[in-house]
PDB file of C-alpha atoms and ligand atoms in Angstrom:
ATOM      1  CA  MET Y   1     131.744 208.296  52.888  1.00  0.00           C
ATOM      2  CA  ARG Y   2     132.550 212.519  52.494  1.00  0.00           C
ATOM      3  CA  LEU Y   3     131.621 213.972  49.194  1.00  0.00           C
ATOM      4  CA  ILE Y   4     131.144 216.993  47.393  1.00  0.00           C
ATOM      5  CA  MET Y   5     129.537 217.463  44.034  1.00  0.00           C
ATOM      6  CA  LEU Y   6     130.180 219.981  41.436  1.00  0.00           C
ATOM      7  CA  GLY Y   7     128.623 221.086  38.665  1.00  0.00           C
ATOM      8  CA  PRO Y   8     127.000 223.596  37.200  1.00  0.00           C
ATOM      9  CA  PRO Y   9     123.247 224.173  37.557  1.00  0.00           C
ATOM     10  CA  GLY Y  10     120.779 221.779  35.646  1.00  0.00           C
ATOM     11  CA  SER Y  11     123.922 219.472  35.724  1.00  0.00           C
ATOM     12  CA  GLY Y  12     121.665 216.534  37.521  1.00  0.00           C
ATOM     13  CA  LYS Y  13     124.049 216.340  41.022  1.00  0.00           C
ATOM     14  CA  GLY Y  14     120.337 216.618  42.621  1.00  0.00           C
ATOM     15  CA  THR Y  15     119.537 213.924  40.783  1.00  0.00           C
ATOM     16  CA  GLN Y  16     122.356 211.664  41.145  1.00  0.00           C
ATOM     17  CA  ALA Y  17     122.958 212.978  45.223  1.00  0.00           C
ATOM     18  CA  GLN Y  18     120.195 211.326  46.004  1.00  0.00           C
ATOM     19  CA  ASN Y  19     121.253 207.522  44.671  1.00  0.00           C
ATOM     20  CA  LEU Y  20     124.101 208.234  46.824  1.00  0.00           C
ATOM     21  CA  ILE Y  21     122.629 209.192  50.141  1.00  0.00           C
ATOM     22  CA  GLN Y  22     120.450 206.415  49.897  1.00  0.00           C
ATOM     23  CA  ARG Y  23     123.395 204.278  48.723  1.00  0.00           C
ATOM     24  CA  PHE Y  24     125.943 205.633  51.979  1.00  0.00           C
ATOM     25  CA  ASP Y  25     123.317 206.074  54.717  1.00  0.00           C
ATOM     26  CA  ILE Y  26     124.299 209.525  54.696  1.00  0.00           C
ATOM     27  CA  PRO Y  27     122.688 212.825  54.419  1.00  0.00           C
ATOM     28  CA  GLN Y  28     122.250 215.421  51.460  1.00  0.00           C
ATOM     29  CA  VAL Y  29     123.475 219.009  52.379  1.00  0.00           C
ATOM     30  CA  SER Y  30     121.805 221.067  49.844  1.00  0.00           C
ATOM     31  CA  THR Y  31     122.565 224.689  50.619  1.00  0.00           C
ATOM     32  CA  GLY Y  32     120.082 226.121  48.165  1.00  0.00           C
ATOM     33  CA  ASP Y  33     117.711 224.044  50.121  1.00  0.00           C
ATOM     34  CA  ILE Y  34     118.202 225.286  53.106  1.00  0.00           C
ATOM     35  CA  LEU Y  35     117.857 229.060  51.580  1.00  0.00           C
ATOM     36  CA  ARG Y  36     114.969 228.093  50.114  1.00  0.00           C
ATOM     37  CA  ALA Y  37     113.411 226.317  53.170  1.00  0.00           C
ATOM     38  CA  SER Y  38     115.110 229.626  55.373  1.00  0.00           C
ATOM     39  CA  ILE Y  39     112.622 231.857  52.518  1.00  0.00           C
ATOM     40  CA  LYS Y  40     109.524 229.649  52.886  1.00  0.00           C
ATOM     41  CA  ALA Y  41     109.692 229.580  56.944  1.00  0.00           C
ATOM     42  CA  GLY Y  42     110.373 233.496  56.841  1.00  0.00           C
ATOM     43  CA  ALA Y  43     113.218 233.344  58.652  1.00  0.00           C
ATOM     44  CA  ASP Y  44     115.986 236.582  58.291  1.00  0.00           C
ATOM     45  CA  LEU Y  45     118.474 234.109  56.518  1.00  0.00           C
ATOM     46  CA  GLY Y  46     115.906 233.791  54.260  1.00  0.00           C
ATOM     47  CA  ARG Y  47     115.326 237.800  53.494  1.00  0.00           C
ATOM     48  CA  LYS Y  48     118.653 238.059  52.997  1.00  0.00           C
ATOM     49  CA  ALA Y  49     119.118 235.363  50.164  1.00  0.00           C
ATOM     50  CA  LYS Y  50     116.167 236.042  48.444  1.00  0.00           C
ATOM     51  CA  ALA Y  51     117.590 239.034  46.254  1.00  0.00           C
ATOM     52  CA  PHE Y  52     120.564 237.380  45.913  1.00  0.00           C
ATOM     53  CA  MET Y  53     119.121 233.986  44.534  1.00  0.00           C
ATOM     54  CA  ASP Y  54     115.964 236.009  42.172  1.00  0.00           C
ATOM     55  CA  ALA Y  55     118.679 237.951  40.601  1.00  0.00           C
ATOM     56  CA  GLY Y  56     121.196 234.633  39.480  1.00  0.00           C
ATOM     57  CA  GLN Y  57     123.790 235.879  41.351  1.00  0.00           C
ATOM     58  CA  LEU Y  58     125.343 234.140  45.102  1.00  0.00           C
ATOM     59  CA  VAL Y  59     124.628 234.279  48.484  1.00  0.00           C
ATOM     60  CA  PRO Y  60     127.307 235.711  50.041  1.00  0.00           C
ATOM     61  CA  ASP Y  61     130.545 233.712  51.709  1.00  0.00           C
ATOM     62  CA  ASP Y  62     129.975 234.922  54.513  1.00  0.00           C
ATOM     63  CA  VAL Y  63     126.518 233.675  54.601  1.00  0.00           C
ATOM     64  CA  ILE Y  64     126.546 230.434  53.148  1.00  0.00           C
ATOM     65  CA  ILE Y  65     129.980 229.538  55.370  1.00  0.00           C
ATOM     66  CA  GLY Y  66     127.825 230.298  58.357  1.00  0.00           C
ATOM     67  CA  ILE Y  67     124.777 228.080  57.356  1.00  0.00           C
ATOM     68  CA  ILE Y  68     127.707 224.970  56.103  1.00  0.00           C
ATOM     69  CA  ARG Y  69     129.219 225.715  60.140  1.00  0.00           C
ATOM     70  CA  GLU Y  70     126.016 225.289  61.728  1.00  0.00           C
ATOM     71  CA  ARG Y  71     124.854 221.630  59.820  1.00  0.00           C
ATOM     72  CA  LEU Y  72     127.903 220.150  60.222  1.00  0.00           C
ATOM     73  CA  ALA Y  73     127.353 220.227  64.102  1.00  0.00           C
ATOM     74  CA  CYS Y  74     124.353 218.812  63.525  1.00  0.00           C
ATOM     75  CA  SER Y  75     124.306 214.914  64.754  1.00  0.00           C
ATOM     76  CA  ASP Y  76     123.844 213.332  61.710  1.00  0.00           C
ATOM     77  CA  CYS Y  77     126.407 214.761  60.234  1.00  0.00           C
ATOM     78  CA  GLY Y  78     128.764 212.778  62.060  1.00  0.00           C
ATOM     79  CA  LYS Y  79     128.609 209.611  59.789  1.00  0.00           C
ATOM     80  CA  GLY Y  80     129.688 211.194  57.047  1.00  0.00           C
ATOM     81  CA  TYR Y  81     127.240 214.163  54.651  1.00  0.00           C
ATOM     82  CA  LEU Y  82     127.363 214.817  50.433  1.00  0.00           C
ATOM     83  CA  PHE Y  83     127.084 218.325  49.769  1.00  0.00           C
ATOM     84  CA  ASP Y  84     125.473 219.327  46.490  1.00  0.00           C
ATOM     85  CA  GLY Y  85     125.902 222.825  45.452  1.00  0.00           C
ATOM     86  CA  PHE Y  86     128.655 223.938  48.318  1.00  0.00           C
ATOM     87  CA  PRO Y  87     131.575 224.754  48.142  1.00  0.00           C
ATOM     88  CA  ARG Y  88     130.958 227.628  44.929  1.00  0.00           C
ATOM     89  CA  THR Y  89     133.806 229.389  45.876  1.00  0.00           C
ATOM     90  CA  VAL Y  90     138.013 228.743  46.638  1.00  0.00           C
ATOM     91  CA  ALA Y  91     136.639 231.633  49.998  1.00  0.00           C
ATOM     92  CA  GLN Y  92     133.852 228.586  50.395  1.00  0.00           C
ATOM     93  CA  ALA Y  93     136.012 225.385  50.109  1.00  0.00           C
ATOM     94  CA  GLN Y  94     139.435 227.088  51.894  1.00  0.00           C
ATOM     95  CA  ALA Y  95     136.185 228.018  54.984  1.00  0.00           C
ATOM     96  CA  LEU Y  96     135.147 223.595  54.269  1.00  0.00           C
ATOM     97  CA  ASP Y  97     138.963 222.877  55.020  1.00  0.00           C
ATOM     98  CA  ALA Y  98     139.018 225.124  58.283  1.00  0.00           C
ATOM     99  CA  MET Y  99     135.887 223.265  59.440  1.00  0.00           C
ATOM    100  CA  LEU Y 100     137.243 219.624  58.822  1.00  0.00           C
ATOM    101  CA  ALA Y 101     140.550 220.273  59.947  1.00  0.00           C
ATOM    102  CA  GLU Y 102     138.736 221.380  63.781  1.00  0.00           C
ATOM    103  CA  ARG Y 103     136.343 217.984  63.099  1.00  0.00           C
ATOM    104  CA  GLY Y 104     139.688 215.784  62.300  1.00  0.00           C
ATOM    105  CA  GLU Y 105     137.932 214.898  59.267  1.00  0.00           C
ATOM    106  CA  LYS Y 106     139.170 214.603  55.350  1.00  0.00           C
ATOM    107  CA  LEU Y 107     137.026 214.131  51.878  1.00  0.00           C
ATOM    108  CA  ASP Y 108     136.416 211.236  49.667  1.00  0.00           C
ATOM    109  CA  HIS Y 109     135.538 212.612  47.043  1.00  0.00           C
ATOM    110  CA  VAL Y 110     134.645 215.460  44.538  1.00  0.00           C
ATOM    111  CA  VAL Y 111     132.746 214.874  41.889  1.00  0.00           C
ATOM    112  CA  CYS Y 112     132.014 216.777  38.789  1.00  0.00           C
ATOM    113  CA  ILE Y 113     128.943 216.750  36.634  1.00  0.00           C
ATOM    114  CA  ASP Y 114     130.221 217.912  33.200  1.00  0.00           C
ATOM    115  CA  VAL Y 115     127.316 218.943  30.991  1.00  0.00           C
ATOM    116  CA  PRO Y 116     128.295 221.681  28.278  1.00  0.00           C
ATOM    117  CA  ASP Y 117     126.242 224.642  28.900  1.00  0.00           C
ATOM    118  CA  ALA Y 118     123.846 224.232  25.569  1.00  0.00           C
ATOM    119  CA  ASN Y 119     122.666 221.203  27.418  1.00  0.00           C
ATOM    120  CA  ILE Y 120     121.939 223.113  30.472  1.00  0.00           C
ATOM    121  CA  VAL Y 121     119.465 225.590  29.465  1.00  0.00           C
ATOM    122  CA  GLY Y 122     117.292 223.350  27.960  1.00  0.00           C
ATOM    123  CA  ARG Y 123     116.779 221.171  31.334  1.00  0.00           C
ATOM    124  CA  LEU Y 124     116.464 223.919  33.103  1.00  0.00           C
ATOM    125  CA  THR Y 125     113.497 225.408  31.654  1.00  0.00           C
ATOM    126  CA  GLY Y 126     111.351 222.409  31.956  1.00  0.00           C
ATOM    127  CA  ARG Y 127     112.790 221.411  35.423  1.00  0.00           C
ATOM    128  CA  LEU Y 128     110.230 220.856  38.019  1.00  0.00           C
ATOM    129  CA  THR Y 129     110.730 220.829  41.353  1.00  0.00           C
ATOM    130  CA  CYS Y 130     108.892 219.991  44.348  1.00  0.00           C
ATOM    131  CA  PRO Y 131     109.056 222.364  46.486  1.00  0.00           C
ATOM    132  CA  ASN Y 132     107.744 219.947  50.120  1.00  0.00           C
ATOM    133  CA  CYS Y 133     110.493 217.262  48.918  1.00  0.00           C
ATOM    134  CA  SER Y 134     112.988 219.023  46.316  1.00  0.00           C
ATOM    135  CA  ALA Y 135     112.363 215.597  43.943  1.00  0.00           C
ATOM    136  CA  MET Y 136     113.037 217.327  40.222  1.00  0.00           C
ATOM    137  CA  PHE Y 137     111.501 216.262  37.346  1.00  0.00           C
ATOM    138  CA  HIS Y 138     111.648 217.324  33.782  1.00  0.00           C
ATOM    139  CA  VAL Y 139     108.476 217.829  31.411  1.00  0.00           C
ATOM    140  CA  LYS Y 140     110.483 216.342  28.526  1.00  0.00           C
ATOM    141  CA  THR Y 141     113.085 213.917  30.049  1.00  0.00           C
ATOM    142  CA  MET Y 142     111.964 213.168  33.075  1.00  0.00           C
ATOM    143  CA  PRO Y 143     108.275 213.756  33.480  1.00  0.00           C
ATOM    144  CA  PRO Y 144     106.307 212.876  36.678  1.00  0.00           C
ATOM    145  CA  LYS Y 145     104.068 209.747  36.758  1.00  0.00           C
ATOM    146  CA  GLN Y 146     100.780 212.267  36.944  1.00  0.00           C
ATOM    147  CA  ALA Y 147     101.355 216.035  35.863  1.00  0.00           C
ATOM    148  CA  GLY Y 148     102.409 218.426  38.134  1.00  0.00           C
ATOM    149  CA  VAL Y 149     101.984 216.359  40.876  1.00  0.00           C
ATOM    150  CA  CYS Y 150     105.004 214.782  42.640  1.00  0.00           C
ATOM    151  CA  ASP Y 151     105.508 211.009  42.797  1.00  0.00           C
ATOM    152  CA  ARG Y 152     107.436 210.533  46.328  1.00  0.00           C
ATOM    153  CA  CYS Y 153     105.524 212.770  47.999  1.00  0.00           C
ATOM    154  CA  GLY Y 154     102.461 213.381  45.960  1.00  0.00           C
ATOM    155  CA  ASN Y 155     103.179 217.758  46.367  1.00  0.00           C
ATOM    156  CA  ALA Y 156     102.352 219.815  43.392  1.00  0.00           C
ATOM    157  CA  LEU Y 157     105.187 220.203  41.483  1.00  0.00           C
ATOM    158  CA  ILE Y 158     106.902 224.046  40.472  1.00  0.00           C
ATOM    159  CA  VAL Y 159     109.076 225.634  38.246  1.00  0.00           C
ATOM    160  CA  ARG Y 160     111.853 227.577  40.740  1.00  0.00           C
ATOM    161  CA  ASP Y 161     111.383 231.328  40.101  1.00  0.00           C
ATOM    162  CA  ASP Y 162     115.565 231.291  38.955  1.00  0.00           C
ATOM    163  CA  ASP Y 163     114.770 228.542  36.512  1.00  0.00           C
ATOM    164  CA  LYS Y 164     113.964 231.249  33.741  1.00  0.00           C
ATOM    165  CA  GLU Y 165     116.382 231.020  31.222  1.00  0.00           C
ATOM    166  CA  GLU Y 166     118.171 234.909  32.534  1.00  0.00           C
ATOM    167  CA  THR Y 167     118.568 233.626  34.620  1.00  0.00           C
ATOM    168  CA  ILE Y 168     119.976 230.387  33.859  1.00  0.00           C
ATOM    169  CA  ARG Y 169     122.150 232.280  31.321  1.00  0.00           C
ATOM    170  CA  LYS Y 170     123.164 234.215  34.812  1.00  0.00           C
ATOM    171  CA  ARG Y 171     123.831 230.949  37.226  1.00  0.00           C
ATOM    172  CA  LEU Y 172     125.623 229.517  34.252  1.00  0.00           C
ATOM    173  CA  ALA Y 173     128.176 232.796  33.911  1.00  0.00           C
ATOM    174  CA  ASN Y 174     128.658 232.346  38.326  1.00  0.00           C
ATOM    175  CA  TYR Y 175     129.400 228.816  37.674  1.00  0.00           C
ATOM    176  CA  HIS Y 176     131.836 229.589  34.922  1.00  0.00           C
ATOM    177  CA  GLY Y 177     133.261 232.619  36.849  1.00  0.00           C
ATOM    178  CA  GLN Y 178     133.302 232.041  40.651  1.00  0.00           C
ATOM    179  CA  THR Y 179     132.635 227.476  40.803  1.00  0.00           C
ATOM    180  CA  SER Y 180     134.807 225.757  38.096  1.00  0.00           C
ATOM    181  CA  PRO Y 181     138.580 226.856  39.756  1.00  0.00           C
ATOM    182  CA  LEU Y 182     136.609 224.473  42.511  1.00  0.00           C
ATOM    183  CA  ILE Y 183     137.690 221.877  39.718  1.00  0.00           C
ATOM    184  CA  ALA Y 184     141.042 222.808  39.841  1.00  0.00           C
ATOM    185  CA  TYR Y 185     141.309 223.483  43.560  1.00  0.00           C
ATOM    186  CA  TYR Y 186     140.584 219.460  44.365  1.00  0.00           C
ATOM    187  CA  ASP Y 187     142.074 218.199  41.353  1.00  0.00           C
ATOM    188  CA  GLY Y 188     145.470 219.620  42.718  1.00  0.00           C
ATOM    189  CA  LYS Y 189     144.344 217.683  46.223  1.00  0.00           C
ATOM    190  CA  LYS Y 190     143.467 214.765  44.280  1.00  0.00           C
ATOM    191  CA  LEU Y 191     140.275 214.454  44.810  1.00  0.00           C
ATOM    192  CA  LEU Y 192     138.340 215.067  41.591  1.00  0.00           C
ATOM    193  CA  ARG Y 193     136.560 212.966  39.897  1.00  0.00           C
ATOM    194  CA  ARG Y 194     135.049 213.652  36.360  1.00  0.00           C
ATOM    195  CA  ILE Y 195     131.969 212.381  34.934  1.00  0.00           C
ATOM    196  CA  ASP Y 196     130.932 213.070  31.887  1.00  0.00           C
ATOM    197  CA  GLY Y 197     126.884 214.378  32.779  1.00  0.00           C
ATOM    198  CA  VAL Y 198     125.199 214.079  29.236  1.00  0.00           C
ATOM    199  CA  GLY Y 199     123.351 211.501  28.832  1.00  0.00           C
ATOM    200  CA  ALA Y 200     120.222 209.069  30.913  1.00  0.00           C
ATOM    201  CA  PRO Y 201     120.051 209.661  34.503  1.00  0.00           C
ATOM    202  CA  ALA Y 202     121.058 206.557  34.959  1.00  0.00           C
ATOM    203  CA  ASP Y 203     123.669 205.891  32.528  1.00  0.00           C
ATOM    204  CA  ILE Y 204     125.054 209.035  33.923  1.00  0.00           C
ATOM    205  CA  GLY Y 205     124.024 207.030  37.698  1.00  0.00           C
ATOM    206  CA  GLN Y 206     126.595 204.362  36.074  1.00  0.00           C
ATOM    207  CA  ARG Y 207     129.376 206.760  35.887  1.00  0.00           C
ATOM    208  CA  VAL Y 208     129.231 208.318  39.027  1.00  0.00           C
ATOM    209  CA  ALA Y 209     128.824 204.635  40.432  1.00  0.00           C
ATOM    210  CA  ALA Y 210     132.596 203.328  39.181  1.00  0.00           C
ATOM    211  CA  VAL Y 211     133.515 205.962  41.059  1.00  0.00           C
ATOM    212  CA  PHE Y 212     133.025 204.081  44.331  1.00  0.00           C
ATOM    213  CA  GLU Y 213     133.948 200.241  42.733  1.00  0.00           C
TER     214      GLU Y 213
HETATM  215  P1  AMP W 301     120.707 225.659  44.155  1.00  0.00           P
HETATM  216  O1  AMP W 301     119.410 225.442  44.478  1.00  0.00           O
HETATM  217  O2  AMP W 301     121.708 224.691  44.352  1.00  0.00           O
HETATM  218  O3  AMP W 301     120.701 225.835  42.496  1.00  0.00           O
HETATM  219  O4  AMP W 301     121.125 227.198  44.487  1.00  0.00           O
HETATM  220  C1  AMP W 301     119.960 227.859  44.425  1.00  0.00           C
HETATM  221  C2  AMP W 301     120.612 229.261  44.044  1.00  0.00           C
HETATM  222  O5  AMP W 301     121.018 229.272  45.936  1.00  0.00           O
HETATM  223  C3  AMP W 301     121.758 229.431  43.514  1.00  0.00           C
HETATM  224  O6  AMP W 301     121.421 230.292  42.268  1.00  0.00           O
HETATM  225  C4  AMP W 301     122.232 231.159  44.703  1.00  0.00           C
HETATM  226  O7  AMP W 301     121.826 232.355  44.753  1.00  0.00           O
HETATM  227  C5  AMP W 301     122.318 230.552  46.400  1.00  0.00           C
HETATM  228  N1  AMP W 301     123.027 229.272  46.488  1.00  0.00           N
HETATM  229  C6  AMP W 301     122.622 228.111  46.933  1.00  0.00           C
HETATM  230  N2  AMP W 301     123.954 227.637  47.451  1.00  0.00           N
HETATM  231  C7  AMP W 301     125.248 228.066  47.491  1.00  0.00           C
HETATM  232  C8  AMP W 301     126.852 228.498  47.868  1.00  0.00           C
HETATM  233  N3  AMP W 301     127.201 227.496  48.464  1.00  0.00           N
HETATM  234  N4  AMP W 301     126.954 230.041  47.013  1.00  0.00           N
HETATM  235  C9  AMP W 301     126.675 231.381  47.028  1.00  0.00           C
HETATM  236  N5  AMP W 301     124.993 230.845  46.565  1.00  0.00           N
HETATM  237  C10 AMP W 301     124.836 230.037  46.840  1.00  0.00           C
END
């Protein structure tokens, strides 16, 4: 199974991705997680990416395409993968098409989670992230069992630097300007499955699951 999760920041892509990677036993390839791990490790890649991320801008395409090329070469991607937060530009999608063609592979579905901007700002400003295992919580709608502590791994939860309101608005503007053209791109390839992303995570999970039935 080869999947892409598309949708604005804070649409619940990461949460829904968790269900799908378990269901299909495939790795989740999140460029955001790879970049954050690289920043934490003090690596060159992280140093280059951090200024873009903190400013709510996209990291340049060549950097991202390099990350994906390296990640796809890992053996666990042989059985499929789920891209979360990639591609984010038409240039990235075209580079992915070229990599897939080289590998003799095809995408199965592009799941696009639709959420209006007004809902996103409220969601992201309350978002809590685990810096260790990337699990997400929300102070109001999905609180952890113990305040400030990850249910999954017990690490302390944080508010991401780029989950501040001003940065969120910039990330949304990037989504509409640079990423939303991918909706038409994948619709043209008959791969797009649109999901209404407003509601409780479990209900949205059922809508996503229906794509695979
Ligand atoms: P995310 O966790 O997917 O919301 O990504 C956090 C930040 O990492 C984004 O706001 C971008 O600055 C950067 N980023 C992640 N994935 C990409 C990508 N595919 N293209 C460009 N920038 C990215």
